[in-house]
Coordinates of C-alpha atoms and ligand atoms in Angstrom, one line a residue:
X5 CA 0.0 0.1 -0.1
X6 CA 1.4 3.5 -1.0
X7 CA 1.7 5.4 2.2
X8 CA 0.8 9.0 2.5
X9 CA 3.0 11.8 3.9
X10 CA 1.5 13.5 7.1
X11 CA 2.7 17.4 7.4
X12 CA 4.2 18.0 11.0
X13 CA 3.6 21.5 11.9
X14 CA 5.3 22.2 15.2
X15 CA 3.9 24.8 17.6
X16 CA 6.3 24.5 20.3
X17 CA 7.5 27.9 20.0
X18 CA 4.2 29.3 20.0
X19 CA 1.3 27.4 21.6
X20 CA 4.2 25.5 23.6
X21 CA 5.4 28.8 24.9
X22 CA 2.0 29.4 26.2
X23 CA 2.6 27.0 28.8
X24 CA 2.7 28.9 32.2
X25 CA 6.4 29.8 33.4
X26 CA 8.0 28.6 29.9
X27 CA 9.0 32.2 28.5
X28 CA 12.0 31.9 26.2
X29 CA 14.4 34.6 25.1
X30 CA 15.4 35.0 21.5
X31 CA 18.5 33.0 21.8
X32 CA 16.6 30.0 23.5
X33 CA 14.0 30.2 20.6
X34 CA 16.7 30.3 18.0
X35 CA 18.5 27.1 19.5
X36 CA 15.0 25.3 19.6
X37 CA 14.2 26.3 16.1
X38 CA 17.4 25.1 14.6
X39 CA 17.1 21.9 16.5
X40 CA 13.5 21.5 15.2
X41 CA 15.0 22.0 11.6
X42 CA 17.3 18.9 12.5
X43 CA 14.2 17.0 13.7
X44 CA 13.0 17.8 10.2
X45 CA 9.6 19.2 11.0
X46 CA 7.9 20.5 8.0
X47 CA 6.4 23.8 9.6
X48 CA 7.7 25.8 12.5
X49 CA 5.1 28.1 14.1
X50 CA 7.9 30.4 15.6
X51 CA 5.5 32.8 17.5
X52 CA 2.8 35.4 17.7
X53 CA 4.7 38.6 16.5
X54 CA 1.9 41.2 17.6
X55 CA 2.3 40.0 21.3
X56 CA 5.7 41.9 21.9
X57 CA 8.4 43.7 20.1
X58 CA 10.9 40.8 21.6
X59 CA 8.6 38.2 20.1
X60 CA 8.4 39.8 16.7
X61 CA 12.3 40.1 16.7
X62 CA 12.8 36.4 17.7
X63 CA 10.3 35.2 14.8
X64 CA 12.4 37.5 12.5
X65 CA 15.6 36.1 13.6
X66 CA 14.3 32.5 13.0
X67 CA 13.1 33.4 9.5
X68 CA 16.6 34.6 8.6
X69 CA 18.4 32.0 10.2
X70 CA 16.4 28.7 10.0
X71 CA 16.4 27.1 6.6
X72 CA 14.4 24.1 5.6
X73 CA 10.9 24.2 7.3
X74 CA 8.3 26.7 6.3
X75 CA 8.2 29.4 9.1
X76 CA 4.9 30.4 10.3
X77 CA 3.6 33.3 12.6
X78 CA 0.3 33.6 14.2
X79 CA -2.1 36.4 13.7
X80 CA -5.6 37.3 15.2
X81 CA -8.0 38.0 12.4
X82 CA -7.2 41.8 12.1
X83 CA -4.9 43.7 9.9
X84 CA -2.4 44.9 12.6
X85 CA -1.7 41.3 13.5
X86 CA -1.1 40.2 9.8
X87 CA 1.0 43.0 9.2
X88 CA 3.2 42.1 12.4
X89 CA 3.3 38.4 11.2
X90 CA 4.2 39.4 7.7
X91 CA 7.0 41.8 9.0
X92 CA 8.4 38.8 11.0
X93 CA 8.4 36.1 8.5
X94 CA 8.9 37.9 5.2
X95 CA 12.5 36.9 5.0
X96 CA 12.2 33.3 5.6
X97 CA 12.7 30.8 2.8
X98 CA 9.2 29.6 3.0
X99 CA 7.0 32.0 5.0
X100 CA 3.4 31.3 6.3
X101 CA 0.7 33.6 8.1
X102 CA -1.7 31.6 10.3
X103 CA -4.9 33.6 11.1
X104 CA -7.5 32.5 13.5
X105 CA -11.0 33.6 14.9
X106 CA -13.6 32.0 17.1
X107 CA -16.5 30.1 15.6
X108 CA -18.4 28.6 18.7
X109 CA -21.4 30.5 20.0
X110 CA -19.6 30.9 23.3
X111 CA -16.6 32.6 21.6
X112 CA -18.8 34.6 19.3
X113 CA -21.0 35.9 21.7
X114 CA -19.0 36.1 25.1
X115 CA -15.6 37.0 23.7
X116 CA -15.9 38.6 20.3
X117 CA -19.4 40.2 20.8
X118 CA -20.2 39.9 17.2
X119 CA -22.9 38.2 14.8
X120 CA -21.8 35.1 13.1
X121 CA -22.2 36.8 9.6
X122 CA -20.0 39.8 10.5
X123 CA -17.5 37.2 11.7
X124 CA -17.3 35.5 8.3
X125 CA -17.0 38.7 6.5
X126 CA -13.9 39.7 8.9
X127 CA -12.5 36.4 8.2
X128 CA -12.9 36.9 4.2
X129 CA -11.3 40.5 4.3
X130 CA -8.5 39.7 6.6
X131 CA -7.6 36.6 4.6
X132 CA -7.6 38.5 1.4
X133 CA -5.6 41.1 3.1
X134 CA -2.9 38.5 4.1
X135 CA -2.9 37.1 0.6
X136 CA -1.3 40.1 -0.8
X137 CA 1.8 39.3 1.1
X138 CA 2.3 35.4 0.5
X139 CA 0.1 32.7 -0.9
X140 CA 0.7 30.3 2.1
X141 CA -2.3 31.2 4.4
X142 CA -3.4 29.0 7.2
X143 CA -6.9 29.7 8.7
X144 CA -8.1 28.5 12.1
X145 CA -11.8 28.5 13.0
X146 CA -11.0 28.6 16.8
X147 CA -13.0 26.3 19.1
X148 CA -14.3 24.4 15.8
X149 CA -15.3 21.4 17.9
X150 CA -17.9 23.2 19.8
X151 CA -19.2 25.1 17.0
X152 CA -22.4 24.7 15.0
X153 CA -21.4 22.4 12.2
X154 CA -23.3 24.3 9.5
X155 CA -21.8 27.4 10.5
X156 CA -18.1 25.9 10.6
X157 CA -18.7 24.3 7.1
X158 CA -19.8 27.9 5.8
X159 CA -16.6 29.7 7.4
X160 CA -14.4 27.1 6.0
X161 CA -15.9 27.4 2.5
X162 CA -15.6 31.3 2.7
X163 CA -12.0 31.2 4.1
X164 CA -11.0 28.8 1.2
X165 CA -12.6 31.1 -1.3
X166 CA -10.9 34.1 0.1
X167 CA -7.6 32.4 -0.4
X168 CA -6.5 30.3 2.5
X169 CA -4.5 27.4 1.4
X170 CA -4.5 25.4 4.9
X171 CA -7.7 24.9 6.9
X172 CA -6.8 24.0 10.6
X173 CA -9.4 22.4 12.8
X174 CA -8.6 23.3 16.5
X175 CA -10.1 21.1 19.3
X176 CA -9.1 24.3 21.4
X177 CA -10.2 23.1 24.7
X178 CA -9.4 19.5 24.3
X179 CA -13.1 18.5 24.3
X180 CA -13.4 15.9 21.6
X181 CA -13.1 12.2 21.5
X182 CA -11.3 10.2 18.8
X183 CA -14.3 8.7 17.0
X184 CA -16.2 12.1 17.1
X185 CA -13.3 14.1 16.0
X186 CA -12.4 11.7 13.3
X187 CA -16.0 11.7 12.0
X188 CA -16.0 15.6 11.8
X189 CA -12.8 15.6 9.9
X190 CA -14.3 12.9 7.4
X191 CA -17.7 15.3 7.2
X192 CA -15.6 18.3 6.6
X193 CA -13.7 16.4 3.9
X194 CA -16.9 15.1 2.4
X195 CA -19.0 18.1 2.5
X196 CA -17.3 21.4 2.4
X197 CA -17.0 23.1 -1.1
X198 CA -13.6 23.6 -2.2
X199 CA -11.9 21.5 0.7
X200 CA -9.7 19.6 -2.1
X201 CA -8.1 22.9 -2.9
X202 CA -6.8 23.4 0.7
X203 CA -4.5 21.2 3.3
X204 CA -6.8 20.0 5.9
X205 CA -5.0 20.2 9.3
X206 CA -5.9 19.3 13.1
X207 CA -4.9 21.1 16.3
X208 CA -5.6 19.0 19.5
X209 CA -5.4 20.1 23.1
X210 CA -5.0 17.5 25.7
X211 CA -7.5 18.4 28.5
X212 CA -8.9 15.0 28.5
X213 CA -5.7 13.4 27.5
X214 CA -6.7 12.6 24.2
X215 CA -4.9 14.9 21.9
X216 CA -2.7 12.3 20.5
X217 CA -5.5 9.8 19.7
X218 CA -7.5 12.7 18.2
X219 CA -5.1 13.5 15.8
X220 CA -4.3 10.0 14.7
X221 CA -8.1 9.4 14.3
X222 CA -8.1 12.7 12.2
X223 CA -5.3 11.4 9.8
X224 CA -7.3 8.1 9.4
X225 CA -10.2 10.4 8.4
X226 CA -8.4 12.7 5.6
X227 CA -6.3 15.3 7.8
X228 CA -3.1 15.9 5.9
X229 CA -1.3 18.0 8.7
X230 CA -1.0 17.5 12.4
X231 CA -0.1 20.3 14.7
X232 CA 1.8 19.2 17.7
X233 CA 4.5 20.2 20.2
X234 CA 7.7 18.6 21.5
X235 CA 7.0 17.1 25.1
X236 CA 3.3 17.5 24.4
X237 CA 3.8 21.2 26.1
X238 CA 1.3 23.8 25.5
X239 CA -1.7 25.9 26.9
X240 CA -3.1 24.2 30.1
X241 CA -2.8 20.5 29.7
X242 CA -0.7 21.0 26.6
X243 CA -0.9 19.9 22.8
X244 CA -0.5 16.7 21.1
X245 CA 2.8 15.4 21.4
X246 CA 5.1 15.4 18.5
X247 CA 7.3 12.6 19.6
X248 CA 4.3 10.2 20.3
X249 CA 2.6 11.0 16.8
X250 CA 6.1 10.3 15.1
X251 CA 6.9 7.2 16.9
X252 CA 3.4 5.7 17.0
X253 CA 3.2 6.1 13.1
X254 CA 6.6 4.4 12.9
X255 CA 6.0 1.4 15.3
X256 CA 2.4 0.7 14.2
X257 CA 3.0 1.0 10.4
X258 CA 0.6 -1.9 10.2
X259 CA -2.2 0.2 11.3
X260 CA -1.6 3.5 9.5
X261 CA -1.3 4.3 5.8
X262 CA 0.7 7.3 6.8
X263 CA 4.3 8.4 7.6
X264 CA 6.2 11.4 8.6
X265 CA 9.6 12.8 7.6
X266 CA 10.6 13.3 11.2
X267 CA 14.1 12.3 11.8
X268 CA 13.4 10.3 14.8
X269 CA 17.0 10.1 15.7
X270 CA 16.8 13.7 16.9
X271 CA 13.8 13.1 19.2
X272 CA 15.7 12.5 22.2
X273 CA 17.9 15.6 21.8
X274 CA 15.0 17.8 20.8
X275 CA 13.0 16.8 23.9
X276 CA 15.8 17.4 26.3
X277 CA 16.7 20.8 24.9
X278 CA 13.0 21.9 25.0
X279 CA 12.7 20.8 28.6
X280 CA 15.9 22.4 29.8
X281 CA 15.3 25.8 27.9
X282 CA 11.8 26.1 28.7
X283 CA 12.3 24.6 32.3
X284 CA 9.6 22.3 32.0
X285 CA 10.5 18.9 33.3
X286 CA 9.7 15.7 31.3
X287 CA 7.4 13.7 33.3
X288 CA 9.3 10.3 34.3
X289 CA 6.5 8.2 32.9
X290 CA 6.0 10.2 29.5
X291 CA 5.7 8.0 26.7
X292 CA 8.8 7.9 24.4
X293 CA 10.9 10.1 26.3
X294 CA 10.2 9.9 30.0
X295 CA 13.2 8.4 31.8
X296 CA 11.0 5.5 32.8
X297 CA 10.0 4.8 29.4
X298 CA 12.6 2.2 28.9
X299 CA 13.3 1.3 32.4
X300 CA 12.1 -2.0 33.9
X301 CA 11.3 -2.2 37.6
X302 CA 9.7 -5.7 38.4
X303 CA 12.0 -8.7 38.6
X304 CA 9.7 -10.6 36.1
X305 CA 10.1 -7.9 33.5
X306 CA 13.8 -7.5 34.3
X307 CA 14.2 -11.3 33.7
X308 CA 12.3 -11.2 30.6
X309 CA 14.3 -8.3 29.1
X310 CA 17.5 -10.0 29.7
X311 CA 16.2 -13.0 27.9
X312 CA 14.8 -11.1 25.1
X313 CA 14.2 -7.2 25.0
X314 CA 11.0 -8.0 22.8
X315 CA 9.3 -9.3 25.8
X316 CA 8.5 -6.1 27.4
X317 CA 9.9 -3.2 24.8
X318 CA 8.2 -2.3 21.6
X319 CA 10.6 0.8 20.9
X320 CA 14.3 0.5 20.5
X321 CA 16.2 3.7 22.2
X322 CA 18.3 3.9 19.0
X323 CA 15.1 5.0 17.1
X324 CA 14.8 8.1 19.1
X325 CA 18.6 8.7 19.3
X326 CA 18.5 8.2 23.0
X327 CA 20.2 5.8 25.5
X328 CA 19.2 4.8 29.0
X329 CA 21.3 6.1 31.8
X330 CA 24.6 4.0 32.0
X331 CA 27.5 4.8 34.0
X332 CA 30.1 6.0 31.5
X333 CA 32.9 8.1 32.8
X334 CA 34.9 8.8 36.0
X335 CA 37.5 11.3 37.0
X336 CA 40.2 9.2 35.5
X337 CA 38.5 8.9 32.2
X338 CA 40.3 11.4 30.6
X339 CA 40.0 14.1 27.9
X340 CA 39.9 11.7 24.8
X341 CA 36.9 9.6 26.5
X342 CA 35.0 12.9 27.4
X343 CA 35.4 14.0 23.7
X344 CA 34.1 10.7 22.5
X345 CA 31.1 11.1 24.7
X346 CA 30.4 14.5 23.6
X347 CA 30.4 13.4 20.1
X348 CA 28.0 10.7 21.0
X349 CA 25.7 13.1 22.5
X350 CA 25.7 15.3 19.3
X351 CA 26.7 18.4 21.2
X352 CA 29.9 20.6 20.4
X353 CA 31.9 22.5 22.8
X354 CA 34.4 24.7 20.8
X355 CA 38.0 23.7 21.0
X356 CA 39.1 26.7 22.8
X357 CA 36.5 26.2 25.6
X358 CA 37.0 22.4 26.0
X359 CA 39.8 22.8 28.6
X360 CA 37.5 24.6 30.9
X361 CA 34.7 22.2 30.2
X362 CA 37.0 19.4 31.2
X363 CA 37.9 20.9 34.5
X364 CA 34.1 21.2 35.3
X365 CA 33.9 17.6 34.4
X366 CA 36.6 16.5 36.7
X367 CA 35.2 18.6 39.5
X368 CA 31.9 16.9 38.9
X369 CA 33.5 13.4 38.5
X370 CA 35.2 13.9 41.9
X371 CA 32.0 14.5 43.7
X372 CA 30.0 11.6 42.0
X373 CA 30.7 7.7 41.8
X374 CA 30.2 7.9 38.0
X375 CA 29.5 10.3 35.4
X376 CA 26.2 9.4 33.2
X377 CA 25.3 10.7 29.8
X378 CA 22.6 12.8 31.5
X379 CA 25.3 14.5 33.5
X380 CA 27.4 15.3 30.6
X381 CA 24.4 16.9 28.8
X382 CA 23.6 18.7 32.1
X383 CA 27.1 20.2 31.9
X384 CA 26.7 21.1 28.2
X385 CA 23.6 23.0 29.1
X386 CA 25.4 24.8 32.0
X387 CA 28.1 25.7 29.6
X388 CA 25.9 26.9 27.0
X389 CA 24.1 29.3 29.3
X390 CA 27.4 30.6 30.8
X391 CA 27.7 34.2 30.8
X392 CA 30.9 36.2 31.8
X393 CA 30.1 36.6 35.4
X394 CA 29.6 40.0 36.9
X395 CA 28.8 38.4 40.4
X396 CA 30.5 35.0 41.5
X397 CA 29.4 33.0 44.5
X398 CA 32.3 33.0 46.9
X399 CA 30.7 31.6 50.1
X400 CA 27.5 30.3 51.2
X401 CA 26.0 28.9 54.6
X402 CA 22.3 28.3 55.3
X403 CA 20.4 27.3 58.2
X404 CA 17.2 25.4 58.3
X405 CA 15.6 23.0 60.5
X406 CA 12.1 22.1 62.0
X407 CA 12.6 24.5 64.9
X408 CA 14.9 27.4 63.4
X409 CA 14.1 30.2 61.1
X410 CA 15.6 29.5 57.7
X411 CA 18.4 32.0 57.1
X412 CA 21.4 32.4 54.7
X413 CA 24.8 34.2 54.7
X414 CA 25.8 34.9 51.0
X415 CA 29.3 36.3 50.0
X416 CA 29.7 37.3 46.3
X417 CA 32.6 38.7 44.3
X418 CA 32.4 41.4 41.8
X419 CA 35.7 42.2 40.2
X420 CA 38.0 42.3 43.5
X421 CA 35.3 43.5 45.6
X422 CA 33.5 41.3 48.1
X423 CA 29.9 41.7 49.3
X424 CA 28.3 39.9 52.1
X425 CA 24.9 39.9 53.5
X426 CA 22.7 38.0 55.8
X427 CA 18.8 37.3 55.2
X428 CA 16.0 35.4 56.4
X429 CA 13.4 33.8 54.5
X430 CA 10.4 30.9 54.2
X431 CA 13.1 28.5 53.5
X432 CA 17.0 28.5 53.0
X433 CA 16.6 29.1 49.2
X434 CA 14.3 32.0 49.9
X435 CA 16.9 33.5 52.4
X436 CA 19.7 33.1 50.0
X437 CA 17.8 34.7 47.4
X438 CA 16.8 37.7 49.6
X439 CA 20.5 37.9 50.7
X440 CA 21.5 38.1 47.1
X441 CA 18.9 40.7 46.2
X442 CA 20.4 42.9 49.2
X443 CA 23.8 42.8 47.7
X444 CA 22.9 43.4 44.0
X445 CA 20.1 45.8 44.9
X446 CA 18.2 44.7 41.7
X447 CA 14.4 44.6 41.8
X448 CA 13.9 41.0 40.5
X449 CA 10.8 38.9 40.5
X450 CA 11.3 35.1 40.6
X451 CA 8.6 33.9 38.1
X452 CA 9.4 30.2 38.1
X453 CA 11.7 27.8 40.0
X454 CA 12.4 24.3 38.7
X455 CA 14.7 21.6 40.4
X456 CA 15.3 18.3 38.9
X457 CA 17.8 15.4 39.6
X458 CA 19.7 14.8 36.5
X459 CA 20.0 11.0 37.3
X460 CA 19.1 8.8 40.1
X461 CA 21.0 7.8 43.3
X462 CA 21.9 9.9 46.3
X463 CA 24.9 11.7 44.7
X464 CA 22.8 12.8 41.7
X465 CA 23.5 16.3 40.0
X466 CA 20.7 18.8 41.0
X467 CA 19.7 20.9 38.2
X468 CA 17.9 24.3 38.7
X469 CA 16.4 26.4 36.2
X470 CA 14.9 29.7 37.4
X471 CA 12.9 32.3 35.4
X472 CA 13.4 35.9 36.7
X473 CA 12.0 39.1 35.6
X474 CA 13.3 42.6 35.7
X475 CA 11.5 45.6 34.2
X476 CA 9.4 43.4 31.9
X477 CA 12.5 41.4 30.6
X478 CA 12.5 37.5 31.1
X479 CA 15.7 35.9 31.8
X480 CA 16.4 32.2 32.4
X481 CA 19.2 31.3 35.0
X482 CA 20.7 27.7 35.3
X483 CA 22.8 26.2 38.1
X484 CA 24.3 22.5 38.8
X485 CA 25.6 21.2 41.6
X486 CA 25.5 18.1 43.8
X487 CA 24.1 20.4 46.6
X488 CA 20.8 21.6 45.6
X489 CA 20.9 24.9 47.5
X490 CA 24.3 25.6 45.8
X491 CA 22.6 24.8 42.4
X492 CA 19.8 27.1 43.3
X493 CA 22.1 30.0 44.3
X494 CA 24.2 29.5 41.2
X495 CA 21.2 29.5 38.9
X496 CA 19.8 32.8 40.5
X497 CA 23.4 34.5 40.1
X498 CA 23.4 33.2 36.4
X499 CA 20.1 34.9 35.7
X500 CA 21.3 38.0 37.4
X501 CA 24.7 38.1 35.6
X502 CA 22.7 37.6 32.2
X503 CA 20.6 40.5 33.1
X504 CA 23.6 42.8 33.9
X505 CA 24.9 41.8 30.5
X506 CA 21.7 43.4 29.0
X507 CA 23.0 46.9 30.1
X508 CA 19.8 48.1 31.3
X509 CA 20.0 47.4 35.1
X510 CA 19.4 50.7 36.4
X511 CA 18.6 49.8 40.2
X512 CA 21.6 47.7 41.0
X513 CA 23.8 49.3 43.6
X514 CA 26.9 47.7 42.5
X515 CA 26.4 48.1 38.6
X516 CA 27.9 51.4 38.1
Ligands
KIV22 O1 -5.9 26.1 20.4 C1 -6.2 26.8 19.4 O2 -7.5 27.0 19.0 C2 -5.0 27.6 18.9 C3 -5.4 28.4 17.6 C4 -4.6 29.6 17.5 C5 -5.2 27.4 16.5 O3 -4.0 27.5 19.5
ZN23 ZN1 -3.7 25.8 20.7

């Protein structure tokens, strides 16, 4: 049977970034976009340019630098949004503008306060307006699965007639179940006039945990494009997970007449990169990429796997380019072994920075029994987020206990000056952050804090990602240590150092 290609539209940088606490800066967005190109997605929805000048710049830079996939920008159904979207993607090799407008009664009446016919006219005029810039226009009738079907069909017909080339059916609130959603897609394919002139796409949210099933049901019923996100991140409970769709289509080829062009070997790396840069941890039991996805706990299972992996494993880790945690290196492994391992993980450290990196590796290996691939990746990420420090941690001491008030003494070095402060807080980390704030005098809000253990075991590295905000600027800081309080403090100082580099820290008492 001839297989049909499914277009993979990745919205990690747009809907994925709508995950609370996952704000990315331009550099982080670019890194992810470049990795998505290696993963070989067909379309990258790079952002929502009207939302902020920083977002517009980030989408612009991705359009300039990332070659291969179509680069798409989101716009509400108004001219100003379309102008911003076009401004952001016009330099892309293959630009796309994605326009959306609500179609369910609840959206039309309660959010848009307009009559259904007025909204059809608004869609038609905006699509025609966007067509003067590019002939690749995607149109999404938002909340399509809760709309009245005859109205939805009329909207789609009008959108295609006005020039939309992709029609995306969003299950905006994740309300559908697979049979129902597949049947809707089939009826659209069979009944909407002109649908053969457009690519039919789906965009499923995971509120009832059915985003992937709904998307797969849709392609069985004629959808040609799936919108999905790495690690399934996205608004509320997230979107359909890219890796689950790509691997399901590969492993169950017997059940689907479809394939994707996803380079599955890049899944593991992409997933880790997105998790590290967004600060959203991957649940241990997450299908395909969770650390337990290839781990066997019960004796019966372990025995079976030792006899023949196929007893309890349906996916080979090689397919997704990932390896289970295995002790690899020790402090005595040497530079050559470290270089080999870096090559195997696919990360590059410039030659002139290797010696520094090696020193960090030895420092870590001295503290741990063995260094795992995940530890090396964490060191690489710490290295990548390194910024020439304005402040360095010189000394820390914290107090905590069931009967004592948490307190911290922190000493930082800036140039050849030392600054020391004492503070209390709701816990030792809060106390340490308060002491650092006293030293720097910078007005900072901590918007998110995430701590994860890089591997298992009592000597595991703790990896902390913090998001801080200063004057509406979001900055990510990272810290790594076998001591989680030290990792937390390093992450906070890393964020502050990045902020200092941005040159607009006005309140810092030591920033002159
Ligand atoms: O969930 C949704 O409806 C969306 C649209 C913008 C496609 O994200
Ligand atoms: Zn969405």
